[in-house]
XYZ file of C-alpha atoms in Angstrom:
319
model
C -10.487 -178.429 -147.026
C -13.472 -180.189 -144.992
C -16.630 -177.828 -145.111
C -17.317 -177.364 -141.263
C -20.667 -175.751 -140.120
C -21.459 -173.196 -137.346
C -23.647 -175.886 -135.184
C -20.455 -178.750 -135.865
C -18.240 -176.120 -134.518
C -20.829 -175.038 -131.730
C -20.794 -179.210 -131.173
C -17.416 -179.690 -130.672
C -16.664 -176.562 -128.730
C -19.248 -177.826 -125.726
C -17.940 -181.099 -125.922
C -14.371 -179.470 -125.225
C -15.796 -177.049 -122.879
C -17.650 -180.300 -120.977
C -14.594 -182.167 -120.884
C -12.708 -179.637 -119.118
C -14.758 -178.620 -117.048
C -15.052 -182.553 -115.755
C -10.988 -182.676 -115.498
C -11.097 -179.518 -113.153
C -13.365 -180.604 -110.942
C -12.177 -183.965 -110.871
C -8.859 -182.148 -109.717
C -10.529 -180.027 -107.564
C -12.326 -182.968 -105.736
C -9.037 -184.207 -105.173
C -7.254 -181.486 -103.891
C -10.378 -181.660 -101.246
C -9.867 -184.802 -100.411
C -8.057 -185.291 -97.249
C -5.338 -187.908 -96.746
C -6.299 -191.781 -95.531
C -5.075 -191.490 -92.094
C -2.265 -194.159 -91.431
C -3.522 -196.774 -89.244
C -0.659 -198.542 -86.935
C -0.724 -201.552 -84.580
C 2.000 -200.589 -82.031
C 2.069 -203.953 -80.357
C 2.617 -206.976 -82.685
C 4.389 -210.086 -81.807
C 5.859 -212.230 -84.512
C 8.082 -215.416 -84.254
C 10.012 -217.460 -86.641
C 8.704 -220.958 -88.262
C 12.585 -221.933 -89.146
C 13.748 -222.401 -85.884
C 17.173 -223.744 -86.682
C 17.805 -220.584 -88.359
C 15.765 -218.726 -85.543
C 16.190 -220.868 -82.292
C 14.186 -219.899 -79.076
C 15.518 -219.618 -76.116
C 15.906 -222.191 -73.675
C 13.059 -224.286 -72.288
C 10.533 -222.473 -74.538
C 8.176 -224.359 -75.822
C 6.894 -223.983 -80.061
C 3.705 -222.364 -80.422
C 1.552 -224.693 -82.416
C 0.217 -222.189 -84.374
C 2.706 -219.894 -86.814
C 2.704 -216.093 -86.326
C 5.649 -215.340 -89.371
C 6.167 -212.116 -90.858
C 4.141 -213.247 -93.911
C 1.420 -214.400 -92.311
C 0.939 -210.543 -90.451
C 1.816 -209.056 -94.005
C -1.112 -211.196 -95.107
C -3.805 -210.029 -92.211
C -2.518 -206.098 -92.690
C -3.418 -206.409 -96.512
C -6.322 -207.840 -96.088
C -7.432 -205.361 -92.566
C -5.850 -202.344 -94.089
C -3.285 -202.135 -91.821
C -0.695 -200.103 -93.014
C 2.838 -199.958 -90.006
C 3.415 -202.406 -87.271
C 5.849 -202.149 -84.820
C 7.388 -205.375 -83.675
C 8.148 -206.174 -80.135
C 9.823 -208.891 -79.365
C 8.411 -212.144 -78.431
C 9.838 -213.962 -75.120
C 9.680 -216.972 -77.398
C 12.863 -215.933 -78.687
C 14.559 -214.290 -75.825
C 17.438 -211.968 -75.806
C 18.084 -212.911 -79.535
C 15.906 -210.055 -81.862
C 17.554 -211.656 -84.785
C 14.125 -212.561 -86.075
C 12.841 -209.008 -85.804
C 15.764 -207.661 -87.122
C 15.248 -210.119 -90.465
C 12.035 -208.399 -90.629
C 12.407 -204.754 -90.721
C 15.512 -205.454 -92.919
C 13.488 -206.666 -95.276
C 10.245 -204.693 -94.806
C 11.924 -201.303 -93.663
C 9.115 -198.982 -94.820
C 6.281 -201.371 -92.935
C 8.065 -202.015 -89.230
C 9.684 -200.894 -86.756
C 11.392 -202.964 -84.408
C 11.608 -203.329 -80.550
C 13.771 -205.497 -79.101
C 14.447 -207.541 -75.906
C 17.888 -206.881 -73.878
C 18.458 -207.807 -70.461
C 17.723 -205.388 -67.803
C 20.110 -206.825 -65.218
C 23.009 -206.938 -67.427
C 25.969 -204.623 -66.679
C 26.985 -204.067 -70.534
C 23.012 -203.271 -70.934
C 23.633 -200.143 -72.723
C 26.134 -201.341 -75.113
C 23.464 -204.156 -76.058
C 21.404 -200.992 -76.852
C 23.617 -199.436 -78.805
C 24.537 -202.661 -81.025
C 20.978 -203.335 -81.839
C 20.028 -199.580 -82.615
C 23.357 -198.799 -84.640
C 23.797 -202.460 -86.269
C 20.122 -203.366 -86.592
C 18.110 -199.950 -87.074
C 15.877 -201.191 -84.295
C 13.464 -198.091 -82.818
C 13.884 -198.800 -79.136
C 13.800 -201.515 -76.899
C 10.990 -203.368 -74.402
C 11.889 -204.025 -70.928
C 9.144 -206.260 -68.554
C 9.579 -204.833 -65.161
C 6.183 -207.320 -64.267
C 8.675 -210.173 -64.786
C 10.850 -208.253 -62.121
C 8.624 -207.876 -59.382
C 10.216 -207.868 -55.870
C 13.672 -207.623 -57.628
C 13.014 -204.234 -59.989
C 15.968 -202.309 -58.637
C 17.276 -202.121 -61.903
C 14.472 -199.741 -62.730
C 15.541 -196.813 -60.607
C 19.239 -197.625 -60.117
C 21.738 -195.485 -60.994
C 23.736 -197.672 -63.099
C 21.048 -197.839 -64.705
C 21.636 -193.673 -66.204
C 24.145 -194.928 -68.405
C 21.299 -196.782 -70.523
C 19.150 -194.195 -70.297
C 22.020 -191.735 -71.644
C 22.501 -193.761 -74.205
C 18.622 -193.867 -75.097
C 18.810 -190.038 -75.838
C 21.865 -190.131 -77.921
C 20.226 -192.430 -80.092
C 16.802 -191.259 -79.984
C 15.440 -194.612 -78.379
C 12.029 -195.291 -77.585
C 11.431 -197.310 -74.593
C 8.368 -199.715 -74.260
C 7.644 -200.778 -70.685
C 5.659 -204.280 -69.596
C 5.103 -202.917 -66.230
C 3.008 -203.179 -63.012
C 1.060 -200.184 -61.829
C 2.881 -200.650 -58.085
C 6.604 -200.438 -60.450
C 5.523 -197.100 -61.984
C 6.877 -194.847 -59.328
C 10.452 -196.215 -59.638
C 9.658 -196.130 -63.265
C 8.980 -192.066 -62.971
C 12.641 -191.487 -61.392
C 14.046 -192.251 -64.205
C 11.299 -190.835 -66.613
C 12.063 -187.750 -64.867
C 15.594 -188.057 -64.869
C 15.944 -189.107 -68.172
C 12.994 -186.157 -70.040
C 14.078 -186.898 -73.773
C 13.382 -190.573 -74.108
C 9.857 -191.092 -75.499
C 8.461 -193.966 -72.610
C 5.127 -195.886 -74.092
C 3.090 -197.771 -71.236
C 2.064 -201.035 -72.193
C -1.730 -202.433 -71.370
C -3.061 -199.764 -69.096
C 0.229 -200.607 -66.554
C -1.773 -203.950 -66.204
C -3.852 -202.091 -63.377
C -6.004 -205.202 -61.571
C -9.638 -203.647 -61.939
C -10.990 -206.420 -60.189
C -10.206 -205.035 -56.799
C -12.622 -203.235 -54.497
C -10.803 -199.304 -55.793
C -8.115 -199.658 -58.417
C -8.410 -195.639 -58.276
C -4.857 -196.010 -56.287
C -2.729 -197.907 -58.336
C -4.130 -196.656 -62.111
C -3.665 -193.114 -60.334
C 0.203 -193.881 -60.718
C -0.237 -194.423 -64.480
C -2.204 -190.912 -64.696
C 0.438 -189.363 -62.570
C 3.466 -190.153 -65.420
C 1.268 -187.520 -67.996
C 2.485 -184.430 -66.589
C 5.610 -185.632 -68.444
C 5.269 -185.297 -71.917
C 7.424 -187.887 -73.095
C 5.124 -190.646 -71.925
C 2.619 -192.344 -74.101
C -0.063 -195.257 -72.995
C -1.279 -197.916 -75.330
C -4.878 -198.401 -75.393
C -4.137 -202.129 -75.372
C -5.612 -205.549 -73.806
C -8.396 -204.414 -72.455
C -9.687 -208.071 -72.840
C -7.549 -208.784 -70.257
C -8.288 -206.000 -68.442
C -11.515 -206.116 -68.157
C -13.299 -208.547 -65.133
C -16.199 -209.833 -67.785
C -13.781 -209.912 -70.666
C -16.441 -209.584 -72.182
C -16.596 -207.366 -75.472
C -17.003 -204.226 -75.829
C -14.943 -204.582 -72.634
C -17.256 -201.461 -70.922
C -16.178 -202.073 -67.419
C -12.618 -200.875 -68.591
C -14.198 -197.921 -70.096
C -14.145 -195.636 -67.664
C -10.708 -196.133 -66.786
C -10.096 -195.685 -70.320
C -11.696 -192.124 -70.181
C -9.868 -190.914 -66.969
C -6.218 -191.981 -69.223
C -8.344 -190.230 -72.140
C -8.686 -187.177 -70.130
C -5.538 -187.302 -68.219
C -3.266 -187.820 -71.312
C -4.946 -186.279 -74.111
C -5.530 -188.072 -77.663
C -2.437 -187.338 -78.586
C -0.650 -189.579 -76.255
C -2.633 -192.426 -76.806
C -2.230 -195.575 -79.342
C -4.024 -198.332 -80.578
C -2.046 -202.331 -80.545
C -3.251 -205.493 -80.568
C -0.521 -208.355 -79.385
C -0.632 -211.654 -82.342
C -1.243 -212.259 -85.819
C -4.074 -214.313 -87.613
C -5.255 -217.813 -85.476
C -2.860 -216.958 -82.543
C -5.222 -214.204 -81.441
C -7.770 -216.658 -80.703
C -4.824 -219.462 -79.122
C -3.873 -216.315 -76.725
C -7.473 -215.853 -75.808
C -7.798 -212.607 -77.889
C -10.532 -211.109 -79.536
C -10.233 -211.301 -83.502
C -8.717 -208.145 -85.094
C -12.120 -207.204 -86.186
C -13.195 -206.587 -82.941
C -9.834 -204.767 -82.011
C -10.468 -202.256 -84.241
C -14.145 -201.721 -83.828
C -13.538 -201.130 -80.339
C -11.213 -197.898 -81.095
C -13.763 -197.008 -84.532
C -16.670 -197.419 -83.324
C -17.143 -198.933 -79.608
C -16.008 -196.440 -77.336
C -18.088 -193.481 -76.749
C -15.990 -190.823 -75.694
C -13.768 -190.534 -78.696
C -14.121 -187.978 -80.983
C -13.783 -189.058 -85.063
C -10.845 -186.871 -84.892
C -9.465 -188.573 -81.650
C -9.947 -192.345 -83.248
C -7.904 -191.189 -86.146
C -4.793 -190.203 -84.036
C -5.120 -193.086 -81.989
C -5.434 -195.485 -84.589
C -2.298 -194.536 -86.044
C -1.468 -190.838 -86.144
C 0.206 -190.709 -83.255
C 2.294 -193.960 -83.483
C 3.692 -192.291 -87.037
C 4.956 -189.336 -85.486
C 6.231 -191.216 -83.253
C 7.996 -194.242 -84.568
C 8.143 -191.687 -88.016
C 6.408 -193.787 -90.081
C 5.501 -192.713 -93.835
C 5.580 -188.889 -94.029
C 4.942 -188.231 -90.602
């Protein structure tokens, strides 16, 4: 038997004592730590490079730059993007078939939104087929492709869609013009258990004398609860486009105020190079704007805006 001395044992029993003490509060740390908040781009168009497989639609023209799947998989990796949802591009127009590839094979990453024509009689059957058949999340309509023939927005044969929305738990994404928002509201009101998101600030024209008047029909849908706005575009928005984009900002603020943080969410538009073919800022600058650009929001607002929010919504990860 080894001869072991008081100051070996004394030795070793710190060095255990050290060790565990390290491992607990190594475990405590992380227990402290809080969660990475998820960040989500809620407005992401992607388009196929195989367009036999994928055709667009009549009389569209090809991009010349790709925006695939695997190219956006690429830019999230690399921007720590971590959910997408996928709208639809007109490039490829009634047919989602492309989106549908992709959140069939990336289920955990997307969400899909598709494109079904407003005008068509069997509208909520299209719905239906693309929800049960496809697991797509909802559907975007473009009422600002519509304007001076929107009466499909408000018309009731239009309920039927709507009813079908709420059986299925639909979220609908609207392209719309601030002037279309108060038939819009009919059927937001008629209809309170469909989620509604806003796209691009209801593409209010700032340019004009006092857009108080038209963006005062956007902040008129949050007394309904169900309605979300994307904080989305405001290069477009804006009448310097130039960034930060501040002359947007305090329209931004009056949505901020009138809405809450919790009804607001951060999306882009293209992938990679197309951002700068579509006259976009580069996704660095997207999401400095919501981290770091605009004053108003709180650290605790930027994190539910950059992706909370969307989660809950579109139930990504374990919201």
């Amino acid at each position: 038997m080894p001869h072991t001395t008081p100051s070996t044992t004394r030795r070793s029993f710190l060095k255990t004592t050290a060790a565990a003490s390290l491992t607990m509060a190594s475990v405590a740390a992380r227990a402290d730590e809080k969660p990475k908040s998820p960040v989500v781009d809620t407005h992401m168009h992607v388009w196929a490079a195989d367009l036999k497989k994928f055709p667009f639609a009549r009389k569209m023209k090809a991009p010349e730059i790709p925006a695939t799947v695997e190219l956006l998989n690429a830019e999230m990796d690399q921007f720590g993007i971590d959910y997408c949802v996928l709208v639809q591009v007109i490039y490829h127009g009634w047919d989602n078939s492309y989106v549908a590839e992709c959140i069939k094979r990336f289920p955990d990453r997307f969400r899909g939104h598709g494109l079904i024509d407003p005008e068509d009689p069997n509208v909520a059957d299209k719905l239906d087929y693309w929800m049960r058949e496809h697991q797509f999340a909802g559907m975007r309509f473009s009422p600002v492709y519509y304007r001076g023939k929107d009466d499909w927005l408000n018309a009731r044969s239009r309920d039927p869609l709507w009813e079908k929305a709420a059986e299925l738990g639909a979220i609908f994404n609207m392209f719309i013009a601030s002037e279309q928002l108060p038939k819009l509201e009919e059927m937001i009101a008629r209809h309170p258990t469909v989620p509604v998101v806003i796209d691009h600030l209801a593409n209010t024209d700032f340019t004009v004398a006092d857009p108080s008047v038209e963006f005062g029909k956007l902040l008129a849908l949050a007394k309904y609860p169900q309605v979300y706005c994307k904080v989305s575009e405001l290069n477009i928005r804006s009448p310097s486009k130039k960034f930060p984009y501040k002359d947007t900002w305090p329209w931004v603020e009056r949505m901020y105020d009138t809405f809450g943080p919790d009804r607001l969410m951060w999306g882009t538009g293209f992938p990679g190079a197309t951002r700068a073919q579509d006259r976009r800022p580069p996704l660095t600058d997207e999401l400095a704007l919501i981290r770091e650009e605009i004053p108003f929001f709180s650290n605790e607002d930027r994190q539910k805006i950059m992706g909370i929010n969307a989660a809950k919504l579109w139930k990504f990860g374990n919201a």
